[in-house]
Amino acid sequence: NIHLVWFRHDLRMTDNRALTAACEDESAIVIGLFVHTPIQSKLHHQSPGGGYFMAQHVKALWSALDAKGIPLITIDSTDFGASVDEVINLINKLSVTSIYFNKQYEINEQLRDKQLIKRLNERLNRINVNTYDDSVLIKPGRVLTLNGEMFRVYTPFRNAFLKELTDQDIHVDTAPKERRLDHPFALNQYQVNSLNVIEAMIDYYKTITPQSVIDAMPKIGEDEAIKRLRGFCENHLTEYGSKRDFPAYDGTSQLSAYLVYGILSPRQCVRRMMLNCPNVFEDKDSGAFCWLNELIWREFYRHLIVMFPFLVKHKPMIAWTDNVKWNNDAKQLEAWKNGQTGYPIVDAAMRQLNQTGWMHNRLRMIVASFLVKDLLIDWRLGEQYFMSKLIDGDFAANNGGWQWAASTGCDAAPYFRIFNPTTQSERFDENGEFIRRFVPELSELSNKAIHAPYEHGFSRSPHYPRPIVVHKEARKQTLAAYELAKNNS
Ligand code: FAD
């Protein structure tokens, strides 16, 4: 038997449902596969940093699999359509008997897999197709209301989710054992080329990724991801609830990129958390529960895109919000992207994104709210910009976050709750420590003046812009635009 494991955003050995299943039969030859589809990645606005992070993990996976006697074939393709042809071709050449892969939930990914399965079913030599819901704790569609529908609000979803979660859902599989079997001869030609493909992929992304993003990138490797998870659970979990909202402080796990590319599984996160805080499920006031809550937000957004596929087609959850007449001022959009809005907290956050490829969650909420509710710019433009810069860019979480901030999605609070960027700044970066780090032009200002320099007579530097909008007025304009859209629906 020849088992082919198609790796996607699940670039790890430990607790990989598809890999574990493929290795169950000890007499089967197991071959890994990774297909690079750069044109598709461009269409999905994958950031260069995300690509570089991914490519290096493909190499790490190649080595880890190789050490266990499992070859990893890497193919350079263009887009998903072409990748299906390549995979069928490979299956024919190697006489594969079973294919294993972990599901992806975005629409093009689902279409690719449907197409593959259809083509495989049309063949004379049928092969077994085995798919897994590996990137989530609970398969989308299992957590439903009493009427059998998907929740549209988070808290009841979370409560139902916790009731539904079983021990099996958080069982962590160990990495496969070493296997030394003769490989089919036809494999040689692919094997020779695989490392070249990986090196070329790494070089390509490296040349397009800013050096500052490379310098700030989380360390490469499954062991590094596990080390970070352990360190976070041992040292920061208990204080997570009280520290997670302050961007100047390293209070969150920064595991997001590892989770997006599947260097870690959510099950590993929950298990490790339970080791450090065994009462996490009972103690709802604990820092650990607060962190678990974030992992369930991740699940919520993944379930949403499966249960409401229109979300993947750039549609809002609340239909009438599609009638909002956006301002979409190109200059203001550029100022936002470049961290030149005149609102220090917004600018510091956007510069953190541009320079490091990551942004703190509180700041993601602030800058998203600012783009949509202060500049009245379509949330989809912000969503796309985030994807093109974030190393942890993930369709479901990003779309969910943007729709939350724009009040077009699953936020329990109504559209008229609008963040005040200056108040947010005073509350979550009280001494301006974070602002000083990313907006050096303002580093000499007092703790009070730094949140709104021009309101405190700031005149020293010609380089820092005046606020591009007045929040109070912008707020009124936005409320009117939303009200009009609602009344016209
Ligand atoms: P921690 O606070 O340590 O949380 C642990 C993990 O839980 C994270 O790594 C992440 O996987 C998950 N998580 C935490 N918060 C959320 C959330 N609100 N929604 C979904 N999952 C969450 N997260 C992404 O992974 N990719 C994105 O593209 C993304 N875009 C966002 C856009 C906006 C506008 C907003 C408001 C949020 C976005 N998030 C996104 C969610 C969140 O900001 C990041 O997951 C978090 O900042 C990552 O840092 P961390 O690993 O230290 O998180």
Short mmCIF file of C-alpha atoms in Angstrom, two decimals, residues 27-382:
data_model
loop_
_atom_site.label_atom_id
_atom_site.label_comp_id
_atom_site.label_asym_id
_atom_site.label_seq_id
_atom_site.Cartn_x
_atom_site.Cartn_y
_atom_site.Cartn_z
CA SER A 27 3.47 -1.96 6.33
CA ALA A 28 2.30 0.95 4.16
CA ILE A 29 4.78 3.17 2.37
CA VAL A 30 4.03 6.75 3.42
CA ILE A 31 4.94 9.68 1.17
CA GLY A 32 4.37 13.33 1.98
CA LEU A 33 3.45 16.01 -0.54
CA PHE A 34 3.48 19.80 -0.52
CA VAL A 35 2.28 21.79 -3.52
CA HIS A 36 3.39 25.41 -3.76
CA THR A 37 0.81 27.55 -5.59
CA PRO A 38 2.24 31.10 -5.74
CA ILE A 39 -0.42 32.53 -8.07
CA GLN A 40 -3.15 31.32 -5.75
CA SER A 41 -1.31 32.80 -2.77
CA LYS A 42 -1.19 36.15 -4.55
CA LEU A 43 -4.92 35.99 -5.23
CA HIS A 44 -5.44 35.35 -1.53
CA HIS A 45 -3.13 38.27 -0.64
CA GLN A 46 -0.76 36.08 1.35
CA SER A 47 1.92 38.36 2.81
CA PRO A 48 5.56 37.85 1.76
CA GLY A 49 6.41 37.30 5.44
CA GLY A 50 3.70 34.65 5.69
CA GLY A 51 5.12 32.98 2.58
CA TYR A 52 8.64 33.04 4.00
CA PHE A 53 7.46 31.62 7.32
CA MET A 54 5.57 28.88 5.46
CA ALA A 55 8.43 28.02 3.09
CA GLN A 56 10.92 27.63 5.94
CA HIS A 57 8.51 25.31 7.70
CA VAL A 58 8.19 23.20 4.58
CA LYS A 59 11.94 22.73 4.77
CA ALA A 60 11.78 21.90 8.48
CA LEU A 61 9.04 19.39 7.73
CA TRP A 62 11.11 17.86 4.93
CA SER A 63 13.93 17.21 7.42
CA ALA A 64 11.66 15.93 10.18
CA LEU A 65 9.88 13.52 7.82
CA ASP A 66 13.18 12.44 6.28
CA ALA A 67 14.49 11.50 9.73
CA LYS A 68 11.51 9.14 10.05
CA GLY A 69 12.03 7.57 6.64
CA ILE A 70 9.16 9.47 5.02
CA PRO A 71 10.04 11.42 1.86
CA LEU A 72 8.38 14.79 1.22
CA ILE A 73 7.75 15.57 -2.41
CA THR A 74 7.47 19.28 -3.14
CA ILE A 75 5.97 20.47 -6.39
CA ASP A 76 5.88 23.98 -7.78
CA SER A 77 2.51 24.62 -9.38
CA THR A 78 0.62 27.80 -10.18
CA ASP A 79 -2.87 27.79 -8.71
CA PHE A 80 -5.29 25.32 -7.16
CA GLY A 81 -6.67 24.15 -10.51
CA ALA A 82 -3.20 23.21 -11.72
CA SER A 83 -2.35 21.63 -8.38
CA VAL A 84 -5.16 19.08 -8.80
CA ASP A 85 -3.67 18.01 -12.16
CA GLU A 86 -0.24 17.67 -10.56
CA VAL A 87 -1.56 15.57 -7.71
CA ILE A 88 -3.50 13.22 -10.01
CA ASN A 89 -0.40 12.86 -12.12
CA LEU A 90 1.67 11.96 -9.09
CA ILE A 91 -0.92 9.48 -7.85
CA ASN A 92 -0.80 7.72 -11.22
CA LYS A 93 2.97 7.64 -11.41
CA LEU A 94 3.46 6.33 -7.88
CA SER A 95 0.44 3.99 -7.90
CA VAL A 96 -0.85 5.57 -4.71
CA THR A 97 -3.57 3.51 -2.99
CA SER A 98 -4.82 6.06 -0.42
CA ILE A 99 -4.62 9.81 -0.05
CA TYR A 100 -4.87 11.63 3.29
CA PHE A 101 -5.33 15.33 3.91
CA ASN A 102 -6.59 17.79 6.49
CA LYS A 103 -9.46 19.97 5.33
CA GLN A 104 -9.24 23.69 4.68
CA TYR A 105 -12.45 25.67 4.95
CA GLU A 106 -12.06 28.62 2.59
CA ILE A 107 -14.07 28.40 -0.60
CA ASN A 108 -11.33 27.94 -3.20
CA GLU A 109 -9.67 25.34 -1.01
CA GLN A 110 -12.95 23.46 -0.68
CA LEU A 111 -13.54 23.63 -4.44
CA ARG A 112 -10.01 22.29 -5.07
CA ASP A 113 -10.65 19.31 -2.80
CA LYS A 114 -14.06 18.61 -4.33
CA GLN A 115 -12.47 18.69 -7.77
CA LEU A 116 -9.72 16.30 -6.66
CA ILE A 117 -12.21 13.84 -5.18
CA LYS A 118 -14.39 14.00 -8.30
CA ARG A 119 -11.41 13.30 -10.55
CA LEU A 120 -10.27 10.44 -8.32
CA ASN A 121 -13.73 8.89 -8.39
CA GLU A 122 -13.72 8.97 -12.20
CA ARG A 123 -10.57 6.84 -12.37
CA LEU A 124 -10.73 3.12 -13.03
CA ASN A 125 -8.35 2.42 -10.16
CA ARG A 126 -10.24 3.84 -7.25
CA ILE A 127 -8.19 5.03 -4.32
CA ASN A 128 -9.24 5.72 -0.74
CA VAL A 129 -9.68 9.37 0.15
CA ASN A 130 -9.36 10.20 3.87
CA THR A 131 -10.03 13.74 5.11
CA TYR A 132 -9.82 15.23 8.60
CA ASP A 133 -11.01 18.31 10.52
CA ASP A 134 -7.58 18.77 12.02
CA SER A 135 -7.27 22.54 12.34
CA VAL A 136 -10.18 22.85 14.77
CA LEU A 137 -11.06 21.28 18.09
CA ILE A 138 -14.63 20.56 16.99
CA LYS A 139 -15.72 19.96 13.41
CA PRO A 140 -17.77 22.85 12.00
CA GLY A 141 -21.44 21.94 12.08
CA ARG A 142 -21.32 20.10 15.40
CA VAL A 143 -21.98 23.12 17.62
CA LEU A 144 -25.51 24.26 16.85
CA THR A 145 -28.51 25.97 18.46
CA LEU A 146 -31.46 23.86 19.69
CA ASN A 147 -33.02 24.52 16.26
CA GLY A 148 -30.02 22.98 14.58
CA GLU A 149 -28.67 26.27 13.27
CA MET A 150 -25.27 27.90 13.50
CA PHE A 151 -24.94 30.54 16.23
CA ARG A 152 -24.60 34.13 15.08
CA VAL A 153 -23.50 35.44 18.47
CA TYR A 154 -20.32 34.35 20.21
CA THR A 155 -21.18 33.78 23.90
CA PRO A 156 -23.97 31.21 23.38
CA PHE A 157 -21.71 29.52 20.81
CA ARG A 158 -18.94 29.28 23.40
CA ASN A 159 -21.27 27.83 26.03
CA ALA A 160 -22.57 25.19 23.61
CA PHE A 161 -19.02 24.54 22.40
CA LEU A 162 -17.80 23.79 25.93
CA LYS A 163 -20.70 21.37 26.48
CA GLU A 164 -19.94 19.60 23.21
CA LEU A 165 -16.16 19.26 23.73
CA THR A 166 -15.06 15.70 24.55
CA ASP A 167 -11.75 14.19 25.65
CA GLN A 168 -11.36 12.74 22.17
CA ASP A 169 -11.55 16.26 20.67
CA ILE A 170 -8.49 17.29 22.65
CA HIS A 171 -6.53 14.08 22.30
CA VAL A 172 -3.00 14.80 21.07
CA ASP A 173 -1.44 12.22 18.72
CA THR A 174 2.29 11.59 18.99
CA ALA A 175 4.56 12.02 15.96
CA PRO A 176 4.85 8.93 13.73
CA LYS A 177 7.47 6.29 14.42
CA GLU A 178 10.42 5.77 12.14
CA ARG A 179 9.67 3.51 9.14
CA ARG A 180 12.24 2.10 6.75
CA LEU A 181 10.60 0.65 3.66
CA ASP A 182 11.66 0.47 0.03
CA HIS A 183 10.20 3.35 -1.92
CA PRO A 184 8.78 3.03 -5.43
CA PHE A 185 11.42 3.68 -8.10
CA ALA A 186 9.35 6.43 -9.70
CA LEU A 187 9.82 8.48 -6.55
CA ASN A 188 13.47 9.23 -7.31
CA GLN A 189 12.82 11.86 -9.94
CA TYR A 190 10.52 13.79 -7.60
CA GLN A 191 12.82 13.45 -4.62
CA VAL A 192 15.81 14.87 -6.44
CA ASN A 193 13.87 17.99 -7.31
CA SER A 194 12.04 18.54 -4.02
CA LEU A 195 14.82 20.22 -2.09
CA ASN A 196 15.52 22.51 -5.05
CA VAL A 197 11.87 23.52 -5.13
CA ILE A 198 11.94 24.24 -1.40
CA GLU A 199 15.14 26.29 -1.62
CA ALA A 200 13.79 28.27 -4.57
CA MET A 201 10.56 28.93 -2.65
CA ILE A 202 12.50 30.15 0.39
CA ASP A 203 14.71 32.41 -1.76
CA TYR A 204 11.71 33.86 -3.56
CA TYR A 205 9.89 34.86 -0.38
CA LYS A 206 13.07 36.03 1.30
CA THR A 207 13.78 38.55 -1.45
CA ILE A 208 10.31 40.10 -1.18
CA THR A 209 10.08 40.18 2.64
CA PRO A 210 11.33 43.34 4.42
CA GLN A 211 14.35 42.65 6.63
CA SER A 212 12.57 44.08 9.69
CA VAL A 213 9.79 41.50 9.21
CA ILE A 214 12.35 38.70 8.89
CA ASP A 215 14.07 39.90 12.08
CA ALA A 216 10.80 39.95 14.03
CA MET A 217 9.51 36.60 12.75
CA PRO A 218 8.77 33.82 15.26
CA LYS A 219 11.51 31.20 15.32
CA ILE A 220 11.29 28.42 12.77
CA GLY A 221 10.43 24.85 13.72
CA GLU A 222 7.92 22.70 15.51
CA ASP A 223 10.19 22.48 18.56
CA GLU A 224 10.37 26.26 18.75
CA ALA A 225 6.58 26.50 18.57
CA ILE A 226 6.22 23.98 21.39
CA LYS A 227 8.86 25.80 23.43
CA ARG A 228 6.97 29.07 23.02
CA LEU A 229 3.68 27.40 23.98
CA ARG A 230 5.26 25.92 27.11
CA GLY A 231 6.95 29.18 28.07
CA PHE A 232 3.70 31.08 27.67
CA CYS A 233 1.67 28.56 29.68
CA GLU A 234 4.25 28.44 32.47
CA ASN A 235 4.93 32.15 32.78
CA HIS A 236 2.04 34.18 31.38
CA LEU A 237 -1.18 32.19 31.47
CA THR A 238 -2.33 33.18 34.95
CA GLU A 239 -1.91 36.89 34.23
CA TYR A 240 -3.26 36.68 30.67
CA GLY A 241 -6.68 38.09 31.63
CA SER A 242 -5.23 41.22 33.22
CA LYS A 243 -2.32 41.82 30.81
CA ARG A 244 -3.53 40.80 27.38
CA ASP A 245 -4.94 44.20 26.43
CA PHE A 246 -1.76 46.23 26.83
CA PRO A 247 0.33 46.33 23.67
CA ALA A 248 3.50 47.58 25.40
CA TYR A 249 3.55 44.38 27.42
CA ASP A 250 4.27 40.87 26.07
CA GLY A 251 1.12 39.45 27.62
CA THR A 252 -0.19 37.31 24.79
CA SER A 253 1.21 34.07 23.42
CA GLN A 254 2.21 35.27 19.92
CA LEU A 255 1.47 31.77 18.71
CA SER A 256 -0.88 32.92 15.95
CA ALA A 257 1.45 32.32 12.97
CA TYR A 258 2.24 28.83 14.27
CA LEU A 259 -1.49 28.11 14.51
CA VAL A 260 -2.23 29.52 11.05
CA TYR A 261 0.37 27.36 9.29
CA GLY A 262 -0.36 24.37 11.52
CA ILE A 263 3.04 24.22 13.17
CA LEU A 264 0.98 23.71 16.32
CA SER A 265 -2.51 22.25 16.67
CA PRO A 266 -5.22 23.82 18.85
CA ARG A 267 -5.34 20.49 20.75
CA GLN A 268 -1.70 20.89 21.77
CA CYS A 269 -2.55 24.37 23.08
CA VAL A 270 -5.48 23.14 25.15
CA ARG A 271 -3.57 20.13 26.55
CA ARG A 272 -0.57 22.23 27.53
CA MET A 273 -2.85 24.78 29.16
CA MET A 274 -4.57 22.01 31.12
CA LEU A 275 -1.21 20.79 32.41
CA ASN A 276 -0.45 24.21 33.85
CA CYS A 277 -4.01 25.05 34.91
CA PRO A 278 -5.91 21.81 35.52
CA ASN A 279 -9.04 23.72 36.64
CA VAL A 280 -9.31 25.83 33.52
CA PHE A 281 -12.75 24.51 32.53
CA GLU A 282 -14.22 25.17 36.00
CA ASP A 283 -12.49 28.43 36.90
CA LYS A 284 -14.10 30.85 34.50
CA ASP A 285 -12.34 33.85 36.07
CA SER A 286 -8.86 32.43 35.52
CA GLY A 287 -6.34 33.75 33.01
CA ALA A 288 -6.31 30.29 31.46
CA PHE A 289 -10.04 30.39 30.78
CA CYS A 290 -9.61 33.79 29.20
CA TRP A 291 -7.02 32.29 26.84
CA LEU A 292 -9.22 29.28 26.12
CA ASN A 293 -11.91 31.80 25.22
CA GLU A 294 -9.63 33.24 22.51
CA LEU A 295 -8.99 29.79 21.11
CA ILE A 296 -12.78 29.33 20.93
CA TRP A 297 -13.10 32.65 19.06
CA ARG A 298 -10.74 31.10 16.53
CA GLU A 299 -13.06 28.11 16.27
CA PHE A 300 -16.15 30.34 16.03
CA TYR A 301 -14.84 32.17 12.97
CA ARG A 302 -13.85 28.90 11.28
CA HIS A 303 -17.29 27.44 11.92
CA LEU A 304 -18.91 30.61 10.58
CA ILE A 305 -17.20 30.47 7.19
CA VAL A 306 -18.21 26.84 6.75
CA MET A 307 -21.82 27.38 7.84
CA PHE A 308 -22.21 30.71 5.98
CA PRO A 309 -20.09 30.32 2.83
CA PHE A 310 -21.22 33.73 1.53
CA LEU A 311 -18.77 35.19 4.09
CA VAL A 312 -15.93 33.94 1.92
CA LYS A 313 -17.39 35.87 -1.01
CA HIS A 314 -16.81 39.26 0.63
CA LYS A 315 -20.38 39.52 1.89
CA PRO A 316 -21.21 40.94 5.31
CA MET A 317 -23.02 38.85 7.90
CA ILE A 318 -25.64 41.59 8.34
CA ALA A 319 -27.02 42.13 4.84
CA TRP A 320 -28.16 45.77 5.18
CA THR A 321 -24.64 46.92 6.00
CA ASP A 322 -23.80 46.30 2.34
CA ASN A 323 -25.80 49.47 1.61
CA VAL A 324 -23.45 51.74 3.56
CA LYS A 325 -22.08 54.44 1.23
CA TRP A 326 -18.36 54.32 1.94
CA ASN A 327 -16.17 57.34 1.60
CA ASN A 328 -13.12 55.39 0.37
CA ASP A 329 -10.83 58.42 0.21
CA ALA A 330 -7.60 57.15 -1.39
CA LYS A 331 -5.36 59.63 0.46
CA GLN A 332 -6.84 58.79 3.82
CA LEU A 333 -6.47 55.07 3.10
CA GLU A 334 -2.79 55.62 2.29
CA ALA A 335 -2.30 57.65 5.48
CA TRP A 336 -3.84 54.81 7.48
CA LYS A 337 -1.68 52.18 5.78
CA ASN A 338 1.50 54.16 6.37
CA GLY A 339 0.82 55.13 9.97
CA GLN A 340 0.37 58.82 9.17
CA THR A 341 -3.14 59.58 10.44
CA GLY A 342 -2.15 61.97 13.21
CA TYR A 343 -3.65 59.59 15.78
CA PRO A 344 -0.53 58.24 17.55
CA ILE A 345 -1.97 54.92 18.71
CA VAL A 346 -3.30 54.16 15.21
CA ASP A 347 0.00 55.15 13.63
CA ALA A 348 2.10 53.16 16.10
CA ALA A 349 -0.07 50.10 15.46
CA MET A 350 0.11 50.38 11.66
CA ARG A 351 3.87 50.83 11.83
CA GLN A 352 4.11 47.73 14.02
CA LEU A 353 2.20 45.84 11.32
CA ASN A 354 4.36 47.18 8.48
CA GLN A 355 7.64 46.68 10.31
CA THR A 356 7.05 43.33 12.01
CA GLY A 357 4.18 41.55 10.21
CA TRP A 358 2.27 41.23 13.48
CA MET A 359 -0.06 43.48 15.46
CA HIS A 360 -1.42 43.19 18.98
CA ASN A 361 -5.12 42.24 19.16
CA ARG A 362 -6.22 45.41 21.00
CA LEU A 363 -4.54 47.46 18.28
CA ARG A 364 -6.14 45.42 15.49
CA MET A 365 -9.49 46.40 16.97
CA ILE A 366 -8.50 50.07 17.29
CA VAL A 367 -7.10 50.50 13.76
CA ALA A 368 -9.93 48.53 12.17
CA SER A 369 -12.49 50.66 13.97
CA PHE A 370 -10.60 53.80 12.94
CA LEU A 371 -10.54 52.86 9.25
CA VAL A 372 -14.21 52.01 9.13
CA LYS A 373 -15.83 54.29 11.68
CA ASP A 374 -13.56 57.36 11.52
CA LEU A 375 -12.59 57.32 7.85
CA LEU A 376 -15.74 55.56 6.60
CA ILE A 377 -13.62 53.31 4.40
CA ASP A 378 -14.97 49.91 3.33
CA TRP A 379 -13.82 47.25 5.82
CA ARG A 380 -12.88 44.97 2.91
CA LEU A 381 -10.00 47.30 1.97
CA GLY A 382 -8.63 47.02 5.49
#
